[in-house]
XYZ file of C-alpha atoms in Angstrom:
498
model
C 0.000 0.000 0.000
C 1.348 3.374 -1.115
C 0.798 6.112 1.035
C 2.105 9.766 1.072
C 5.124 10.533 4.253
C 2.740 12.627 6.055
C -0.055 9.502 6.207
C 2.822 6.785 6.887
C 3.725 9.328 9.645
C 0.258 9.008 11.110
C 0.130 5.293 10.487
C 2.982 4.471 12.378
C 2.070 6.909 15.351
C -0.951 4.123 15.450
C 0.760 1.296 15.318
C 2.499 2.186 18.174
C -0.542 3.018 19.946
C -0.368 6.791 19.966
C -3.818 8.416 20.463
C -2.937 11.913 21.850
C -0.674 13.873 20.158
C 0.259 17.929 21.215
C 1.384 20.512 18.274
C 1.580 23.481 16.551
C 1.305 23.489 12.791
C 3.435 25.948 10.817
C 4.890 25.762 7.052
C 7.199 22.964 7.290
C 5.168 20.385 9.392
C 1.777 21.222 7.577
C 1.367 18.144 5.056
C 1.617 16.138 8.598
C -1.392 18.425 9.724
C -3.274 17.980 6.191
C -2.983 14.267 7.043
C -3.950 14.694 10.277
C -7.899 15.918 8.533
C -8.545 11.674 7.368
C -7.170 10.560 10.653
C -9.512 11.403 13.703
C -8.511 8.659 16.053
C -5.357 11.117 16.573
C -6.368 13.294 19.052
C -4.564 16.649 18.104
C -4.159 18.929 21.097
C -3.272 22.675 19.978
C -0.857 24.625 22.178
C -0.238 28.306 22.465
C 3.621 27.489 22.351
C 5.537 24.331 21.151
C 7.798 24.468 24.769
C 4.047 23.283 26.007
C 3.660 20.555 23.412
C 6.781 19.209 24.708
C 6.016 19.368 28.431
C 2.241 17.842 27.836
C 4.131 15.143 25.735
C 6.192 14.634 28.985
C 3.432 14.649 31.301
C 1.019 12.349 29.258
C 3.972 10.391 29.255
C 4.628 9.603 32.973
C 0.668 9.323 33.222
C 0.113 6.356 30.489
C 3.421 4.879 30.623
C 3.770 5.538 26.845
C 5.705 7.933 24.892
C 4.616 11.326 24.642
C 4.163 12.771 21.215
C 4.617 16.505 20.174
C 4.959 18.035 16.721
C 6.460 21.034 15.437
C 7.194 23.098 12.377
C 11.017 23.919 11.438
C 12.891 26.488 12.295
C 11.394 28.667 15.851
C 8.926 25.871 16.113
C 11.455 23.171 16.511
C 13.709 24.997 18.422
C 11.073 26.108 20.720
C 10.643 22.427 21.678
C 14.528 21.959 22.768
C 13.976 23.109 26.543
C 11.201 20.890 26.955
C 13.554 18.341 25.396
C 16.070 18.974 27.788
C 13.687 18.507 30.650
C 12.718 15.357 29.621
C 15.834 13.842 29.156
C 16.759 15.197 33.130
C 13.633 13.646 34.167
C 14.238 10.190 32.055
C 10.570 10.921 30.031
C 10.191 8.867 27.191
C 9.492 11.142 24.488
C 9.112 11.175 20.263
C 9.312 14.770 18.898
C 8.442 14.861 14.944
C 9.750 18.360 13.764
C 9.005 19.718 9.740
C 11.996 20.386 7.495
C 12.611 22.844 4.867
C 12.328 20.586 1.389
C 15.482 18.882 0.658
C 16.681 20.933 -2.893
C 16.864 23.731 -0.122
C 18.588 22.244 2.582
C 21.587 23.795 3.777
C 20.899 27.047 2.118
C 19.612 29.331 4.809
C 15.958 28.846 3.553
C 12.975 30.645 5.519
C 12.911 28.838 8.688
C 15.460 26.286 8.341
C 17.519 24.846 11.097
C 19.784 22.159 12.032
C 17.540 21.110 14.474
C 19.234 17.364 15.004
C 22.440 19.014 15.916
C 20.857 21.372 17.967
C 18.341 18.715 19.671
C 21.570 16.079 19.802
C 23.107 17.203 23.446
C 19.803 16.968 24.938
C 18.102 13.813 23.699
C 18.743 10.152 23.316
C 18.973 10.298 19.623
C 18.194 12.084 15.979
C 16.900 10.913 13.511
C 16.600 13.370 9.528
C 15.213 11.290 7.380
C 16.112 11.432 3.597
C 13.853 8.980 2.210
C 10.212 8.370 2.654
C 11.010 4.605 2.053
C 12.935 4.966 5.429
C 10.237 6.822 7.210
C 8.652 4.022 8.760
C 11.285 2.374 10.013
C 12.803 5.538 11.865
C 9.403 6.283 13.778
C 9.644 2.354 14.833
C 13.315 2.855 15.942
C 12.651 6.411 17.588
C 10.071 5.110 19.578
C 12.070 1.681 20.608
C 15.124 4.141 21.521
C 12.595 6.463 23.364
C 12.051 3.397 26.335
C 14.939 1.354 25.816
C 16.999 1.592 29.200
C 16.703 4.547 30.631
C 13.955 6.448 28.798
C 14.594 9.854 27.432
C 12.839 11.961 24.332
C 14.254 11.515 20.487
C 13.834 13.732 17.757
C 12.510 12.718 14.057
C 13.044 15.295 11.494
C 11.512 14.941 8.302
C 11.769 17.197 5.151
C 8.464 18.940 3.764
C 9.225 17.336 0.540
C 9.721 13.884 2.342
C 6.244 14.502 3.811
C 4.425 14.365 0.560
C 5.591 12.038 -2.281
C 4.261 8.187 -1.879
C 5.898 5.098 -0.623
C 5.334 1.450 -0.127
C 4.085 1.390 3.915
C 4.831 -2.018 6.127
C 5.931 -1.735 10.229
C 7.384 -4.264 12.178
C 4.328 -6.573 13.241
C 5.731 -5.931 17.383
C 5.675 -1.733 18.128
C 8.494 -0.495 18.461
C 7.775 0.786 22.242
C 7.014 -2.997 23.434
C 9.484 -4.038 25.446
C 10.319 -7.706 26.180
C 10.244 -8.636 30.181
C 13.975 -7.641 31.180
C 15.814 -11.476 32.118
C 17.924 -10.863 34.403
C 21.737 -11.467 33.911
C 24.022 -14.405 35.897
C 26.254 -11.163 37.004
C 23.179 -9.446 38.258
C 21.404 -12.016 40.225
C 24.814 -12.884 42.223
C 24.956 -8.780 43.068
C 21.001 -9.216 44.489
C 22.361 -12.317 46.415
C 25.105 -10.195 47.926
C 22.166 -7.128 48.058
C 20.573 -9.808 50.530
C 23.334 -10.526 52.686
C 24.327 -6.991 53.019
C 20.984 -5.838 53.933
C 20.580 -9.030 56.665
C 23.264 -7.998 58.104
C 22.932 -4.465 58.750
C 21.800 -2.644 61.632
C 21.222 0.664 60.344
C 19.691 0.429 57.042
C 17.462 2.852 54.747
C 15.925 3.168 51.366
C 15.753 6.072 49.096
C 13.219 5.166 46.485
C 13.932 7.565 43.343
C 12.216 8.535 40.120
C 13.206 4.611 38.835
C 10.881 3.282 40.953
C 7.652 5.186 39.490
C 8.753 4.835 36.269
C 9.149 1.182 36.445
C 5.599 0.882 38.235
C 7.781 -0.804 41.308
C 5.468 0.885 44.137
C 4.322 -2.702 45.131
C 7.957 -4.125 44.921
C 9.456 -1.373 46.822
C 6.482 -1.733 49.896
C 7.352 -5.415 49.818
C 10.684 -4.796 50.127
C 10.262 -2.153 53.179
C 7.813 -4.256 55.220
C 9.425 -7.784 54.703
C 12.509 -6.004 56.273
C 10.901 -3.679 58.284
C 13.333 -0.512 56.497
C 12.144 2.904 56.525
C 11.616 4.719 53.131
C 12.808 8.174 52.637
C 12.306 9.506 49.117
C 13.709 11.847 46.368
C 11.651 14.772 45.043
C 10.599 12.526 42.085
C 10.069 9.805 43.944
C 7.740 10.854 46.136
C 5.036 9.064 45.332
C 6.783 5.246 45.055
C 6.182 4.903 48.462
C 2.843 5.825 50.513
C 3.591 8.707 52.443
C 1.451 7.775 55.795
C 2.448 4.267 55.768
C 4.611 3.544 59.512
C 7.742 2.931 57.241
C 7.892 6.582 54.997
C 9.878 9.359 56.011
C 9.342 11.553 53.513
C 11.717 13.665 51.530
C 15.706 14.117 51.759
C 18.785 16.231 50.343
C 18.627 20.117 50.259
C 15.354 20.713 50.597
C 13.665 17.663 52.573
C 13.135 17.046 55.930
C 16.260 17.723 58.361
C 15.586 14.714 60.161
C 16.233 12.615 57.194
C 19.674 14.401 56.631
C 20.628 13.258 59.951
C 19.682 9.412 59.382
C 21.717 9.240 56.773
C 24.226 10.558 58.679
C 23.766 7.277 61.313
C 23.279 4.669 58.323
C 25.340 1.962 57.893
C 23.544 0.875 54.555
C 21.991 2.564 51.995
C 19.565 0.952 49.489
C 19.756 3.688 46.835
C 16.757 2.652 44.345
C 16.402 4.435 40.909
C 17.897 7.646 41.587
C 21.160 8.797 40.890
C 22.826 10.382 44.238
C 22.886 14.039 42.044
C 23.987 17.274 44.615
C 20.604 18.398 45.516
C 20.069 14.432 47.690
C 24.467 13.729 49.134
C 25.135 18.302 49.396
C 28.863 17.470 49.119
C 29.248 13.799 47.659
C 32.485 13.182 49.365
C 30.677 13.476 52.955
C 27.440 11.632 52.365
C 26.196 8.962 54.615
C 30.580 8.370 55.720
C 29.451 5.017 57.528
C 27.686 3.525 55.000
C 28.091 1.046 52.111
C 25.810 1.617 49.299
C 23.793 -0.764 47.230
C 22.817 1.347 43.872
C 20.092 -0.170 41.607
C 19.895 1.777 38.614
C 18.725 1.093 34.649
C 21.706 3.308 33.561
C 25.282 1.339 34.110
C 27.256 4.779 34.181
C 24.981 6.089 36.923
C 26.096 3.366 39.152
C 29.009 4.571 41.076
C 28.936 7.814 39.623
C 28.595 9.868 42.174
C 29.233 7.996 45.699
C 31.330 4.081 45.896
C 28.895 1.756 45.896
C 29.203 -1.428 47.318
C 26.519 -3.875 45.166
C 25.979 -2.695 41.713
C 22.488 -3.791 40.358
C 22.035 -2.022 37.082
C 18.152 -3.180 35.144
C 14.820 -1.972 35.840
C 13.815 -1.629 39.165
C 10.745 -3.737 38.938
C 12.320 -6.984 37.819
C 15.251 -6.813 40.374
C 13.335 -6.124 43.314
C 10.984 -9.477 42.627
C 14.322 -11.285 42.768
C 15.568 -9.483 45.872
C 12.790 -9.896 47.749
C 12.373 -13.350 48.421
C 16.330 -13.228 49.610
C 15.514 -10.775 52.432
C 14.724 -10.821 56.045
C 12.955 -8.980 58.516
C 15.278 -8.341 61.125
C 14.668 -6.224 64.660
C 16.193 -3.310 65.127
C 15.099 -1.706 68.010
C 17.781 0.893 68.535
C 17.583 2.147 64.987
C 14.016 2.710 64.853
C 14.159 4.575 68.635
C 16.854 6.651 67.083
C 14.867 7.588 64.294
C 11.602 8.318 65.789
C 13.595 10.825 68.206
C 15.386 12.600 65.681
C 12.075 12.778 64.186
C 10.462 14.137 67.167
C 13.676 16.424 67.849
C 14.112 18.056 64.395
C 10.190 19.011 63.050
C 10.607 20.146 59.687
C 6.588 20.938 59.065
C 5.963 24.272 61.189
C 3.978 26.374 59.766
C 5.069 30.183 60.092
C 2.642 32.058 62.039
C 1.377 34.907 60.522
C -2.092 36.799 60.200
C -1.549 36.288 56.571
C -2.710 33.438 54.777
C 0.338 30.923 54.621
C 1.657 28.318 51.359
C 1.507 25.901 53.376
C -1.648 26.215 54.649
C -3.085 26.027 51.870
C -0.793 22.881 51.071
C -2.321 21.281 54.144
C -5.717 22.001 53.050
C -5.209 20.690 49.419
C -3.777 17.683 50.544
C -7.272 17.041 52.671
C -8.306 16.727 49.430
C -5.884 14.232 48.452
C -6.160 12.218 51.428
C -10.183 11.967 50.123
C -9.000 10.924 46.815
C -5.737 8.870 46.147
C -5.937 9.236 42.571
C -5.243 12.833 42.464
C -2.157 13.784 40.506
C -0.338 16.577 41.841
C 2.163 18.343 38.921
C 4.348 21.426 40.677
C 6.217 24.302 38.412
C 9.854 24.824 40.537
C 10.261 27.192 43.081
C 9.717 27.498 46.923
C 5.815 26.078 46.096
C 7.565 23.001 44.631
C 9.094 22.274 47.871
C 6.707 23.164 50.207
C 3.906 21.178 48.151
C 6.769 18.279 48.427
C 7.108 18.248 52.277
C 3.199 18.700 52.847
C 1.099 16.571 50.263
C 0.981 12.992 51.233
C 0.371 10.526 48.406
C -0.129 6.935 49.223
C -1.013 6.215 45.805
C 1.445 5.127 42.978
C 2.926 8.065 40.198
C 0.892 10.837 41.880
C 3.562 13.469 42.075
C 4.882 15.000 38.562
C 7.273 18.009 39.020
C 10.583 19.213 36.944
C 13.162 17.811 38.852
C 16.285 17.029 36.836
C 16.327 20.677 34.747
C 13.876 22.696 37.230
C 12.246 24.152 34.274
C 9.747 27.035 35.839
C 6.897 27.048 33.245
C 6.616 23.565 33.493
C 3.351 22.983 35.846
C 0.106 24.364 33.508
C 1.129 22.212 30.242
C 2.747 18.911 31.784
C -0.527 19.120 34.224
C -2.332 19.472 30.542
C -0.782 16.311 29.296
C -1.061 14.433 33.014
C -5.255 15.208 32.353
C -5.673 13.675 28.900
C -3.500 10.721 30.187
C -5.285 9.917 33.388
C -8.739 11.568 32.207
C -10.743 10.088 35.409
C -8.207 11.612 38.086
C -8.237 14.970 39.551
C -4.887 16.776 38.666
C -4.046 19.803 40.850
C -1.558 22.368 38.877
C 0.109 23.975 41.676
C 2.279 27.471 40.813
C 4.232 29.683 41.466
C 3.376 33.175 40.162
C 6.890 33.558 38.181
C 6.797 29.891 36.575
C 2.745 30.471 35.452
C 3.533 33.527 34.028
C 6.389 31.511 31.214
C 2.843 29.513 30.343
C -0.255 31.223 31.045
C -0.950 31.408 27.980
C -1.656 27.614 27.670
C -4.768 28.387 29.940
C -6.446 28.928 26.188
C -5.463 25.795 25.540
C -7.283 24.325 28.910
C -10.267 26.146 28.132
C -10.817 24.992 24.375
C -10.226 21.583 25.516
C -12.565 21.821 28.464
C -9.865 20.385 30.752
C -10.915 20.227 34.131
C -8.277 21.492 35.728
C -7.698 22.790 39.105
C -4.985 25.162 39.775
C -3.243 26.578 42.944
C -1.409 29.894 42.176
C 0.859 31.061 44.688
C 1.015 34.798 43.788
C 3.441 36.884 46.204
C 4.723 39.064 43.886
C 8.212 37.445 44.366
C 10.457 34.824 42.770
C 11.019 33.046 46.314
C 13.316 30.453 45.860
C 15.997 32.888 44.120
C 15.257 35.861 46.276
C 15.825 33.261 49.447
C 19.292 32.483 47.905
C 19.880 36.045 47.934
C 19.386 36.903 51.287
C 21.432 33.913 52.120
C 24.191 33.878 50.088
C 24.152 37.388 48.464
C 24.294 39.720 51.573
C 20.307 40.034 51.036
C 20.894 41.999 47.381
C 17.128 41.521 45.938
C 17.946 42.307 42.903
C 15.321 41.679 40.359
C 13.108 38.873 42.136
C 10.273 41.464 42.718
C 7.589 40.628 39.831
C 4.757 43.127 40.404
C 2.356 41.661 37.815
C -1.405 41.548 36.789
C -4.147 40.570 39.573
C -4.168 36.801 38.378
C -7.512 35.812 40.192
C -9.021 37.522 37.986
């Protein structure tokens, strides 16, 4: 069957189970969005600004599991995508951007809107693909998409000529999508490292977990609660993986590293093993690498090899997906008293409060925090997405969510801007849930204008806007760290409520 590139384009995104795409047509990309007219069971969502095509790719991506789609024209349209690119790849989102190319007799001759895009998109995504040919176009999609969740997931780029768009080819696609992805068998080499896991963690008499990011994206909630309360280890959690653990179960401690809770700091501090899983030890979790957790070996389970080790010696190396390992490692576990360790935790706990709540005549963040997460207590299955700022944090130490890949936020890049459209993408992916937008007034104001978008799609949104008139976080830096210069964090702005 001989189709044109713009309808194999559309084909493929089918085959590979793609039902929600985000875009904004332009010159370049528009034989894709001519195509688009005889294919309805894409559902085309139109964004104010392709940065929010690529964050509502990202967040309908860690809602569904699948990879998020966005398209863009050449030229500002494609390079308008690259930040939300960049977040992606931070965040490990699996991700297929399809960008428009000037025709091919015009390549490489400054032509009206064209760009190198691949070599621009190259430092900040798995892969690039330009394709030449449309006989080649629908193998590329089917390799993008198996790069996009192979190992540790991350966004790709498919550029594809105007010209390349239009003429006809022969269409076939591998019978198994490319985004399928056989059960991971583990390897002789691992499974001896999760026997030595065991014996390490049997042994010890001052464990913890950190549960990171790897664990929601693998789905390894269950896994990592059968792992706590066989052995009777306390969770703490990174920012993004806040909600791979429930956060009033007897076992959770909440949040560590720069901005979690002190008394988490200082159980590291005491450990004498750490079960690091899915997260990568960056410098907001270990502050100074070379003094984190000094009397502890490490056991690192990670899907990325060159994580492993990276950052801190690790004792055990257990490099595949989170999921699979920890159904091997649990069986080999035990659950051992430790009666000193949990006394010392609970009074570090109860010496070190790190949820007071400033008094103040004024209404408080994190009183409103408290009384949104009432809400969530009511309803598990709200999803929480945060923008990046002091309301990030603060919605990170006070919302409690006992329910699996809850919690979406910016965490790798800290991309401000990023709440209102991933929140856009986390509704169309999990279309029964309530999802809570919660922002800060200088992030909303990169991507207010994507509240068109909400409207024409009749998303039901709900949004908490934190409007002081200041860009906290950086202004708190300031009067830390820059002898209290405030120099341009003020951002008097329009009366948003209304």
């Amino acid at each position: 069957m001989k189709l044109k590139g713009a309808e194999i384009i559309c084909e493929s995104l089918l085959k590979e189970g793609i039902d929600v795409i985000f875009g904004h047509p332009g010159g370049a990309i528009l034989p894709f969005y001519d195509a688009l007219w005889s294919y309805p069971q894409l559902k085309h969502i139109l964004v104010r600004h392709e940065q929010s095509a690529a964050h509502a790719a990202d967040g309908y991506a860690r809602m569904t599991g699948k990879p998020g789609v966005c398209v863009a024209t050449s030229g500002p349209g494609a390079t308008n995508l690259v930040t939300g690119i960049m977040n992606a790849r931070a965040d490990s989102i699996p991700m297929v951007c399809i960008t428009g190319q000037v025709a091919r007799p015009v390549l490489g001759s400054e032509a009206f809107q064209e760009c190198d895009i691949c070599s621009i998109a190259a430092a900040c995504s798995k892969r690039t693909y330009m394709v030449m040919s449309t006989d080649d176009l629908a193998s590329t999609i089917h390799e993008a998409f198996r790069t996009a969740v192979s190992g540790r997931p991350g966004p790709v780029l498919v550029d594809v000529p105007r010209d390349v768009q239009l003429e006809l080819a022969e269409f076939s696609y591998p019978e198994t999508p490319g985004c399928v992805i056989e059960p991971e068998v583990l390897s002789e080499e691992t499974l001896i490292n999760v026997k030595r896991a065991a014996e390490l963690i049997n042994q010890s008499e001052r464990p913890v977990i950190i549960g990171g990011h790897g664990v929601v994206m693998s789905r390894a909630f269950d896994e990592v609660k059968d792992l706590a309360e066989t052995t009777g280890i306390p969770v703490i959690n990174t920012l993004l993986g806040l909600s791979g653990f429930p956060r009033t179960h007897e076992l959770s401690l909440g949040m560590l590293g720069m901005h979690g809770m002190y008394w988490n700091n200082m159980i590291i501090e005491q450990s004498d093993l750490i079960i690091g899983l899915g997260m990568r030890f960056d410098d907001r979790v270990t502050g100074k690498a070379s003094t984190f957790a000094p009397h502890a070996r490490i056991i690192h389970l990670d899907i990325e090899g060159s994580q492993i080790g990276r950052n801190v010696p690790v004792e055990v190396p257990l490099q595949g997906d989170a999921k699979s390992i920890l159904q091997s490692l649990v069986p080999l576990v035990k659950n051992v008293s430790r009666p000193a360790w949990m006394a010392y935790i609970n009074e570090t706990r109860d010496r070190h409060p790190s949820l007071a709540i400033p008094s103040s005549e004024n209404l408080q963040a994190q009183e409103v925090l408290v009384e949104i997460n009432r809400l969530i207590q009511e309803n598990p299955e709200t999803v929480v997405v945060t923008g990046v700022g002091q309301h990030q944090m603060w919605a990170a130490q006070f919302l409690e969510f006992n329910n699996s890949n809850t919690f979406v936020s910016s965490g790798g890049l800290g991309t401000m801007g990023f709440e209102l459209p991933a929140a856009m993408g986390a509704q169309l992916g999990r279309p029964g849930a309530p999802v809570w937008s919660i922002a800060g007034d200088g992030g909303f104001q990169m991507t207010l204008q994507e509240l068109a978008t909400v409207a024409q799609e009749k998303m039901p949104l709900k949004i908490a806007l934190f409007n002081n008139g200041i860009l906290g976080m950086i202004r708190q830096w300031q009067e830390l760290f820059f002898e209290q210069h405030l120099k341009e964090t003020p951002i008097p702005g329009p009366t948003m409520s209304n």
